Short mmCIF file of C-alpha atoms in Angstrom, two decimals:
data_model
loop_
_atom_site.label_atom_id
_atom_site.label_comp_id
_atom_site.label_asym_id
_atom_site.label_seq_id
_atom_site.Cartn_x
_atom_site.Cartn_y
_atom_site.Cartn_z
CA MET A 1 59.14 13.45 144.64
CA LYS A 2 56.47 15.99 143.83
CA THR A 3 53.16 15.79 145.70
CA VAL A 4 49.63 16.17 144.38
CA ALA A 5 46.95 17.37 146.79
CA LEU A 6 43.89 15.29 145.95
CA ILE A 7 40.76 16.93 147.32
CA GLY A 8 37.26 15.55 147.27
CA THR A 9 34.22 14.08 148.89
CA PHE A 10 35.64 10.73 149.86
CA ASP A 11 32.34 9.72 151.48
CA THR A 12 30.22 9.80 148.30
CA LYS A 13 32.97 9.25 145.70
CA GLY A 14 35.35 6.94 147.53
CA GLU A 15 35.65 4.41 144.70
CA GLU A 16 36.52 7.11 142.17
CA TYR A 17 39.10 8.82 144.37
CA SER A 18 40.72 5.52 145.38
CA TYR A 19 41.25 4.78 141.70
CA ILE A 20 42.61 8.26 140.97
CA LYS A 21 44.99 8.11 143.95
CA LYS A 22 46.46 4.83 142.67
CA GLN A 23 46.92 6.27 139.19
CA ILE A 24 48.83 9.26 140.56
CA GLU A 25 51.09 7.04 142.64
CA LYS A 26 51.80 4.80 139.60
CA LEU A 27 53.34 7.86 137.95
CA GLY A 28 55.82 8.28 140.78
CA LEU A 29 54.07 11.12 142.60
CA ASN A 30 53.10 11.42 146.23
CA VAL A 31 49.48 12.10 147.13
CA LEU A 32 48.14 14.29 149.95
CA THR A 33 44.47 13.38 150.38
CA ILE A 34 42.03 15.97 151.78
CA HIS A 35 38.47 14.94 152.62
CA VAL A 36 35.79 17.63 152.19
CA GLY A 37 32.69 15.45 152.46
CA VAL A 38 30.40 15.73 155.47
CA PHE A 39 30.33 12.06 156.43
CA GLU A 40 32.81 9.25 157.06
CA PRO A 41 35.25 8.72 154.17
CA ALA A 42 35.66 5.45 152.28
CA PHE A 43 39.40 5.50 153.11
CA LYS A 44 41.48 7.33 155.69
CA PRO A 45 42.61 10.75 154.36
CA ASP A 46 45.74 12.64 155.29
CA ILE A 47 43.66 15.74 156.10
CA SER A 48 40.26 15.11 157.66
CA ASN A 49 37.01 16.95 157.09
CA GLN A 50 37.13 17.92 160.77
CA ARG A 51 40.35 19.84 160.08
CA VAL A 52 38.64 21.61 157.19
CA ALA A 53 35.62 22.46 159.33
CA GLU A 54 37.86 23.82 162.11
CA GLU A 55 39.38 26.27 159.65
CA ALA A 56 35.85 27.64 159.16
CA GLY A 57 35.28 27.90 162.93
CA THR A 58 33.00 24.89 163.38
CA ASP A 59 33.11 21.10 163.69
CA ILE A 60 32.06 18.42 161.25
CA ARG A 61 29.61 16.75 163.63
CA SER A 62 27.44 19.84 163.86
CA LEU A 63 27.43 20.13 160.05
CA ALA A 64 26.38 16.50 159.68
CA LYS A 65 23.69 16.84 162.31
CA ARG A 66 22.18 19.87 160.60
CA LYS A 67 21.61 17.89 157.35
CA ASP A 68 21.77 21.03 155.22
CA ARG A 69 23.92 20.37 152.16
CA ALA A 70 24.00 23.99 151.00
CA HIS A 71 25.12 25.20 154.43
CA ALA A 72 27.76 22.48 154.70
CA THR A 73 29.12 23.33 151.25
CA GLU A 74 29.37 27.01 152.14
CA VAL A 75 31.13 26.33 155.46
CA LEU A 76 33.56 23.74 154.15
CA SER A 77 34.44 25.89 151.12
CA ARG A 78 35.40 28.68 153.54
CA GLY A 79 37.55 26.22 155.42
CA MET A 80 39.23 25.14 152.20
CA GLU A 81 39.90 28.74 151.23
CA LYS A 82 41.91 29.15 154.44
CA LEU A 83 43.48 25.70 154.67
CA VAL A 84 44.75 25.12 151.12
CA PRO A 85 47.12 28.13 150.97
CA LYS A 86 48.43 27.23 154.44
CA LEU A 87 49.27 23.70 153.33
CA TYR A 88 50.96 25.03 150.20
CA GLU A 89 53.06 27.49 152.20
CA GLN A 90 54.13 24.62 154.43
CA GLY A 91 55.38 22.75 151.36
CA ARG A 92 52.85 19.93 151.70
CA PHE A 93 52.01 19.79 147.97
CA ASP A 94 53.10 21.06 144.56
CA GLY A 95 49.90 20.75 142.51
CA ILE A 96 46.23 20.29 143.36
CA LEU A 97 43.58 18.11 141.74
CA SER A 98 39.87 17.48 142.29
CA PHE A 99 36.84 15.88 140.64
CA GLY A 100 33.15 16.62 141.13
CA GLY A 101 29.82 18.06 140.17
CA THR A 102 28.43 21.47 141.05
CA GLY A 103 28.67 20.87 144.79
CA GLY A 104 32.15 19.37 144.73
CA THR A 105 33.45 22.09 142.42
CA SER A 106 31.98 24.79 144.68
CA LEU A 107 33.67 23.16 147.66
CA VAL A 108 37.21 23.10 146.31
CA ALA A 109 37.39 26.03 143.88
CA PRO A 110 37.76 28.77 146.56
CA GLY A 111 40.81 27.03 148.01
CA MET A 112 42.39 26.60 144.60
CA ARG A 113 41.73 30.25 143.69
CA ALA A 114 43.59 31.28 146.85
CA LEU A 115 46.82 29.69 145.56
CA PRO A 116 49.45 31.71 143.70
CA ILE A 117 49.32 31.95 139.93
CA GLY A 118 51.45 29.21 138.42
CA VAL A 119 50.65 26.47 140.94
CA PRO A 120 49.11 23.63 138.86
CA LYS A 121 45.41 23.38 139.73
CA ILE A 122 42.83 21.21 137.94
CA ILE A 123 39.20 20.32 138.55
CA VAL A 124 37.42 17.72 136.43
CA SER A 125 33.88 18.99 136.63
CA THR A 126 30.39 18.69 135.23
CA VAL A 127 30.23 22.53 135.15
CA ALA A 128 33.21 22.96 132.82
CA SER A 129 31.15 24.71 130.15
CA GLY A 130 29.08 27.87 129.93
CA ASP A 131 29.83 30.61 132.46
CA THR A 132 32.62 29.22 134.64
CA SER A 133 33.63 32.58 136.13
CA PRO A 134 32.07 31.81 139.56
CA TYR A 135 34.50 28.92 139.89
CA ILE A 136 37.63 30.26 138.19
CA GLY A 137 37.42 33.93 139.18
CA THR A 138 40.71 35.60 138.29
CA SER A 139 42.87 32.52 138.88
CA ASP A 140 44.60 30.14 136.46
CA LEU A 141 42.48 27.20 137.61
CA ILE A 142 41.93 24.65 134.83
CA LEU A 143 38.47 23.09 134.43
CA ILE A 144 38.24 19.86 132.43
CA PRO A 145 34.76 18.71 131.32
CA SER A 146 33.91 15.40 132.96
CA ILE A 147 31.62 14.46 130.02
CA VAL A 148 29.68 12.08 132.27
CA ASP A 149 28.96 12.66 135.94
CA VAL A 150 31.75 11.89 138.40
CA ALA A 151 29.86 8.81 139.55
CA GLY A 152 31.43 5.42 139.08
CA LEU A 153 34.22 3.99 136.95
CA ASN A 154 33.27 3.40 133.33
CA LYS A 155 34.78 3.56 129.84
CA ILE A 156 34.39 7.35 129.57
CA SER A 157 34.99 8.48 133.16
CA VAL A 158 38.20 6.45 133.50
CA GLN A 159 39.62 8.01 130.33
CA ILE A 160 38.83 11.52 131.57
CA PHE A 161 40.23 10.77 135.03
CA ASN A 162 43.45 9.41 133.52
CA ASN A 163 43.84 12.41 131.22
CA ALA A 164 43.55 14.76 134.18
CA VAL A 165 46.10 12.77 136.18
CA LEU A 166 48.51 12.77 133.24
CA ALA A 167 48.03 16.52 132.75
CA MET A 168 48.88 17.13 136.40
CA ALA A 169 51.88 14.80 136.23
CA GLY A 170 53.11 16.59 133.12
CA MET A 171 52.92 19.98 134.80
CA LEU A 172 54.81 18.72 137.84
CA LYS A 173 57.42 16.50 136.19
CA PHE A 174 58.37 18.58 133.17
CA GLU A 175 59.81 21.90 134.23
CA THR A 176 61.15 24.73 132.12
CA GLU A 177 63.60 27.37 133.14
CA PRO A 178 61.71 30.02 135.10
CA PHE A 179 61.27 33.30 133.29
CA THR A 180 63.00 36.02 135.24
CA SER A 181 63.02 39.72 134.61
CA ASP A 182 63.92 42.71 136.72
CA LYS A 183 62.13 45.10 134.37
CA PRO A 184 59.36 47.21 135.95
CA LEU A 185 55.93 45.87 135.07
CA ILE A 186 53.16 47.80 133.34
CA ALA A 187 49.52 46.64 133.10
CA ALA A 188 47.69 47.60 129.91
CA SER A 189 44.05 47.08 128.93
CA MET A 190 43.22 46.17 125.34
CA PHE A 191 40.28 45.26 123.12
CA GLY A 192 40.26 44.19 119.48
CA VAL A 193 39.33 47.70 118.40
CA THR A 194 42.12 49.29 120.49
CA THR A 195 44.85 46.77 119.63
CA PRO A 196 46.94 49.20 117.51
CA ALA A 197 47.07 51.69 120.38
CA ILE A 198 48.33 49.13 122.85
CA ASN A 199 50.82 47.70 120.38
CA PHE A 200 52.31 51.14 119.70
CA ALA A 201 52.42 51.91 123.43
CA ARG A 202 53.86 48.51 124.32
CA HIS A 203 56.70 48.82 121.83
CA TYR A 204 57.43 52.34 123.12
CA LEU A 205 57.54 51.19 126.75
CA GLU A 206 59.54 48.05 126.06
CA ALA A 207 62.15 50.07 124.19
CA ARG A 208 62.58 52.09 127.38
CA GLY A 209 63.09 49.14 129.69
CA TYR A 210 59.57 48.27 130.81
CA GLU A 211 57.72 44.96 130.58
CA VAL A 212 54.06 45.23 129.55
CA LEU A 213 51.37 42.73 130.54
CA VAL A 214 48.28 43.14 128.36
CA PHE A 215 44.80 42.28 129.67
CA HIS A 216 41.90 41.69 127.29
CA ALA A 217 38.99 43.86 128.48
CA THR A 218 36.43 41.08 128.37
CA GLY A 219 35.18 41.26 131.95
CA VAL A 220 37.43 38.65 133.52
CA GLY A 221 40.42 40.46 131.99
CA GLY A 222 39.53 43.68 133.75
CA LYS A 223 38.86 41.87 137.02
CA THR A 224 42.19 40.06 136.82
CA MET A 225 44.06 43.28 136.08
CA GLU A 226 42.40 45.04 139.02
CA SER A 227 43.26 42.12 141.31
CA LEU A 228 46.93 42.14 140.33
CA ILE A 229 47.16 45.94 140.64
CA GLN A 230 45.69 45.65 144.12
CA SER A 231 48.33 43.02 144.97
CA GLY A 232 51.13 45.41 144.00
CA PHE A 233 52.40 43.69 140.85
CA PHE A 234 52.76 46.81 138.73
CA GLN A 235 54.74 50.01 138.69
CA GLY A 236 52.24 51.62 136.32
CA VAL A 237 48.89 51.11 134.61
CA LEU A 238 48.08 52.04 131.01
CA ASP A 239 44.31 51.67 131.19
CA LEU A 240 43.41 52.92 127.73
CA THR A 241 40.49 50.50 127.26
CA THR A 242 37.75 51.08 129.83
CA THR A 243 35.01 49.55 127.68
CA GLU A 244 33.88 47.14 130.40
CA TRP A 245 32.02 50.03 132.02
CA ALA A 246 29.77 50.29 128.95
CA ASP A 247 28.73 46.67 129.44
CA GLU A 248 28.34 47.10 133.19
CA LEU A 249 26.02 50.10 132.88
CA VAL A 250 24.06 49.23 129.73
CA GLY A 251 23.72 45.48 130.10
CA GLY A 252 26.35 43.85 127.91
CA VAL A 253 28.00 40.50 128.49
CA LEU A 254 31.60 41.64 129.12
CA ASN A 255 31.24 43.64 132.32
CA ALA A 256 33.97 43.60 134.97
CA GLY A 257 31.83 44.45 137.98
CA PRO A 258 31.38 47.58 140.08
CA HIS A 259 35.02 47.94 141.22
CA ARG A 260 36.66 48.33 137.82
CA LEU A 261 39.02 51.33 137.70
CA GLU A 262 39.58 51.50 141.45
CA ALA A 263 42.73 49.54 142.26
CA ALA A 264 45.35 51.95 140.86
CA SER A 265 43.78 54.87 142.70
CA LYS A 266 43.58 52.98 145.98
CA THR A 267 47.20 51.77 145.75
CA ARG A 268 48.56 55.08 144.41
CA THR A 269 49.88 53.26 141.35
CA PRO A 270 50.66 55.68 138.50
CA GLN A 271 47.94 55.38 135.89
CA VAL A 272 47.10 56.77 132.48
CA VAL A 273 43.45 56.22 131.62
CA SER A 274 41.49 56.70 128.41
CA VAL A 275 38.05 55.98 126.99
CA GLY A 276 38.89 53.14 124.64
CA ALA A 277 35.92 51.25 123.12
CA LEU A 278 33.31 53.11 125.17
CA ASP A 279 31.42 53.45 121.91
CA MET A 280 30.21 49.87 122.21
CA VAL A 281 28.32 47.33 124.29
CA ASN A 282 29.05 43.64 123.71
CA PHE A 283 26.69 40.76 123.11
CA GLY A 284 27.11 37.24 121.75
CA PRO A 285 25.84 36.08 118.35
CA TYR A 286 23.28 38.38 116.74
CA GLU A 287 20.32 36.23 117.82
CA THR A 288 21.32 36.65 121.49
CA VAL A 289 20.97 40.45 121.45
CA PRO A 290 18.06 41.37 123.78
CA GLU A 291 14.89 42.26 121.89
CA LYS A 292 14.82 45.78 123.32
CA PHE A 293 18.13 46.51 121.56
CA LYS A 294 17.34 44.97 118.15
CA SER A 295 16.45 48.37 116.62
CA ARG A 296 19.77 49.91 117.70
CA LEU A 297 22.91 50.36 115.59
CA LEU A 298 24.46 46.89 115.70
CA TYR A 299 27.71 45.63 114.17
CA LYS A 300 28.71 41.99 113.72
CA HIS A 301 32.31 42.00 114.91
CA ASN A 302 32.55 38.26 114.22
CA PRO A 303 30.10 35.31 114.25
CA THR A 304 30.14 35.15 118.07
CA VAL A 305 30.32 38.87 118.96
CA THR A 306 27.76 41.58 118.18
CA LEU A 307 28.52 45.19 119.10
CA MET A 308 25.95 47.90 119.86
CA ARG A 309 26.75 51.60 119.55
CA THR A 310 26.30 53.53 122.80
CA THR A 311 23.92 56.49 122.80
CA GLU A 312 24.41 60.04 124.06
CA GLU A 313 22.41 59.26 127.21
CA GLU A 314 24.42 56.09 127.86
CA ASN A 315 27.69 57.94 127.32
CA LYS A 316 26.63 60.53 129.87
CA ARG A 317 26.08 57.76 132.43
CA ILE A 318 29.38 56.14 131.54
CA GLY A 319 31.19 59.46 131.85
CA GLU A 320 29.67 60.02 135.28
CA LYS A 321 30.83 56.59 136.46
CA LEU A 322 34.36 57.01 135.14
CA ALA A 323 34.56 60.40 136.81
CA GLU A 324 33.36 58.88 140.08
CA LYS A 325 36.15 56.30 139.95
CA LEU A 326 38.89 58.73 138.91
CA ASN A 327 37.87 61.12 141.68
CA LEU A 328 39.19 58.43 144.06
CA ALA A 329 42.76 59.02 142.90
CA GLU A 330 45.17 60.74 145.26
CA ALA A 331 48.05 61.22 142.81
CA TYR A 332 49.83 60.09 139.64
CA THR A 333 46.75 59.98 137.40
CA ALA A 334 46.11 61.28 133.90
CA LEU A 335 43.01 60.96 131.71
CA ILE A 336 43.72 61.35 128.00
CA ILE A 337 40.88 62.03 125.56
CA PRO A 338 41.24 61.01 121.86
CA GLU A 339 39.09 63.64 120.12
CA LYS A 340 39.03 61.87 116.74
CA GLY A 341 37.64 58.53 117.93
CA VAL A 342 37.63 56.11 120.86
CA SER A 343 37.96 52.85 118.88
CA GLY A 344 38.90 51.45 115.49
CA ILE A 345 35.29 51.72 114.32
CA ASP A 346 34.64 55.17 115.84
CA VAL A 347 36.66 57.05 113.26
CA GLU A 348 35.74 58.80 110.03
CA GLY A 349 34.19 56.37 107.56
CA GLU A 350 33.60 53.58 110.10
CA PRO A 351 30.17 52.38 111.30
CA PHE A 352 30.32 53.59 114.91
CA ARG A 353 31.64 57.10 114.24
CA GLY A 354 29.60 59.26 116.60
CA GLU A 355 30.88 62.79 117.20
CA LYS A 356 27.83 63.77 119.26
CA GLU A 357 27.97 60.64 121.41
CA ASP A 358 31.70 61.10 122.02
CA ALA A 359 31.26 64.80 122.76
CA ILE A 360 28.73 64.01 125.53
CA LEU A 361 31.16 61.50 127.04
CA PHE A 362 34.07 63.95 126.94
CA GLN A 363 32.05 66.86 128.32
CA THR A 364 30.65 64.77 131.15
CA LEU A 365 34.14 63.75 132.18
CA THR A 366 35.30 67.37 132.04
CA ASP A 367 32.36 68.52 134.18
CA GLN A 368 32.36 65.65 136.68
CA ILE A 369 36.06 65.17 137.42
CA THR A 370 36.63 67.50 140.34
CA ASN A 371 39.79 65.85 141.65
CA PRO A 372 42.85 68.10 141.23
CA ALA A 373 45.05 64.98 141.30
CA VAL A 374 43.68 63.96 137.89
CA GLU A 375 45.28 65.67 134.91
CA MET A 376 42.87 65.73 131.97
CA ILE A 377 44.47 66.00 128.54
CA TYR A 378 42.69 66.36 125.18
CA ARG A 379 44.56 65.06 122.14
CA PRO A 380 43.63 65.83 118.49
CA GLU A 381 43.97 62.19 117.39
CA ALA A 382 42.07 58.91 117.37
CA ILE A 383 42.97 56.40 120.07
CA ASN A 384 44.74 54.07 117.62
CA ASP A 385 46.99 56.76 116.17
CA GLN A 386 50.63 56.11 116.95
CA THR A 387 51.17 59.66 118.23
CA PHE A 388 48.32 59.26 120.73
CA ALA A 389 49.55 55.90 121.98
CA GLU A 390 53.14 57.02 122.39
CA PHE A 391 52.07 60.21 124.14
CA ALA A 392 50.08 58.10 126.62
CA ALA A 393 53.04 55.77 127.16
CA GLN A 394 55.43 58.66 127.75
CA LYS A 395 52.97 60.26 130.15
CA LEU A 396 52.90 57.06 132.17
CA ILE A 397 56.70 56.98 132.32
CA THR A 398 56.66 60.57 133.58
CA LEU A 399 54.17 59.67 136.34
CA ILE A 400 56.21 56.62 137.37
CA GLU A 401 59.39 58.69 137.56
CA GLU A 402 57.56 61.39 139.50
CA LYS A 403 56.50 58.82 142.10
CA GLU A 404 59.98 57.29 142.29
CA GLY A 405 61.45 60.75 142.76
CA LYS A 406 59.15 61.49 145.68
CA ASN A 407 59.86 58.09 147.24
CA ASN A 408 63.59 58.82 147.09
CA GLU A 409 63.34 62.22 148.72
#
């Protein structure tokens, strides 16, 4: 039988977790209970809070004596981050499930994020709305809104609890044939306004025996791509859409943090980079655009996304940052510049066409990239032109083959 790891604060939510445990067992699944509360649990768990605390280098009695909830949460979450992957590697469970508010979610999320992609992981939480990135990170953790607080058994909470249990049971009991492929993997970054480029490049690469995984450059997409590159998943990176740096530097909502565009250089993974969608900064609905930007050139991409055209000064800053990151590369790196436009709306006749703004970006990159390992190539096309996309794809194949050739020497 498959086993569900049921993690929670069994001291404060013992009634709820006792009910959930019984529901899981009724479905023919084993349950591994892990207590992450500070005090004595309502029922005896399989894994005690003392074991969790020991993983963080302390003991539960000292945490209880301190009476500092924030400190205890921080310590026990560190313990969970270490313990959960160990238990999974030992074959102790197949899927993982938890229920809680902000504190409970903070306790268990780090441990769940440390599990491999594909392991079923669900939290029923009061924070399952708004910005959930602090809890999910770059994992495939599922958050289900609890609707009401995880406090007591009532008409609504029981329905939500049961739905979560059934979802976990479904993921564990109904298996499909695993997808297997021995094709070399390519990571590609895409945005709505660079979709044609990535589609042309993907078809070109797939026709030549590669498998392409596309990441939406919406902040979490860039972070996830960087994380997987760092973990060695990919033979090459087609990073045509570096737009997240515009949001990071100007103040948009889709930034990917300060380490975007580092992983391929650090791991010596062949990479072809471009300046896709650096003509724009992203905000939510029009009314959410900060007041200081209301006089700027804005474009309603859709009812929930408003784009702002980057200026010459902003493009200079963006160019300097991209150059800084590309100067980290030791080998197998090309930067390709589309002279006729960096996005679908930065071409002749479209609202963000800005030859001066683009020229500043391109010139800054030319001036600031001092790394001889980076080949800089200007192309007389827009980024979404098929000839540009296929040239970039072929360049990446050349870099991959160059690396393989050196590895075989």
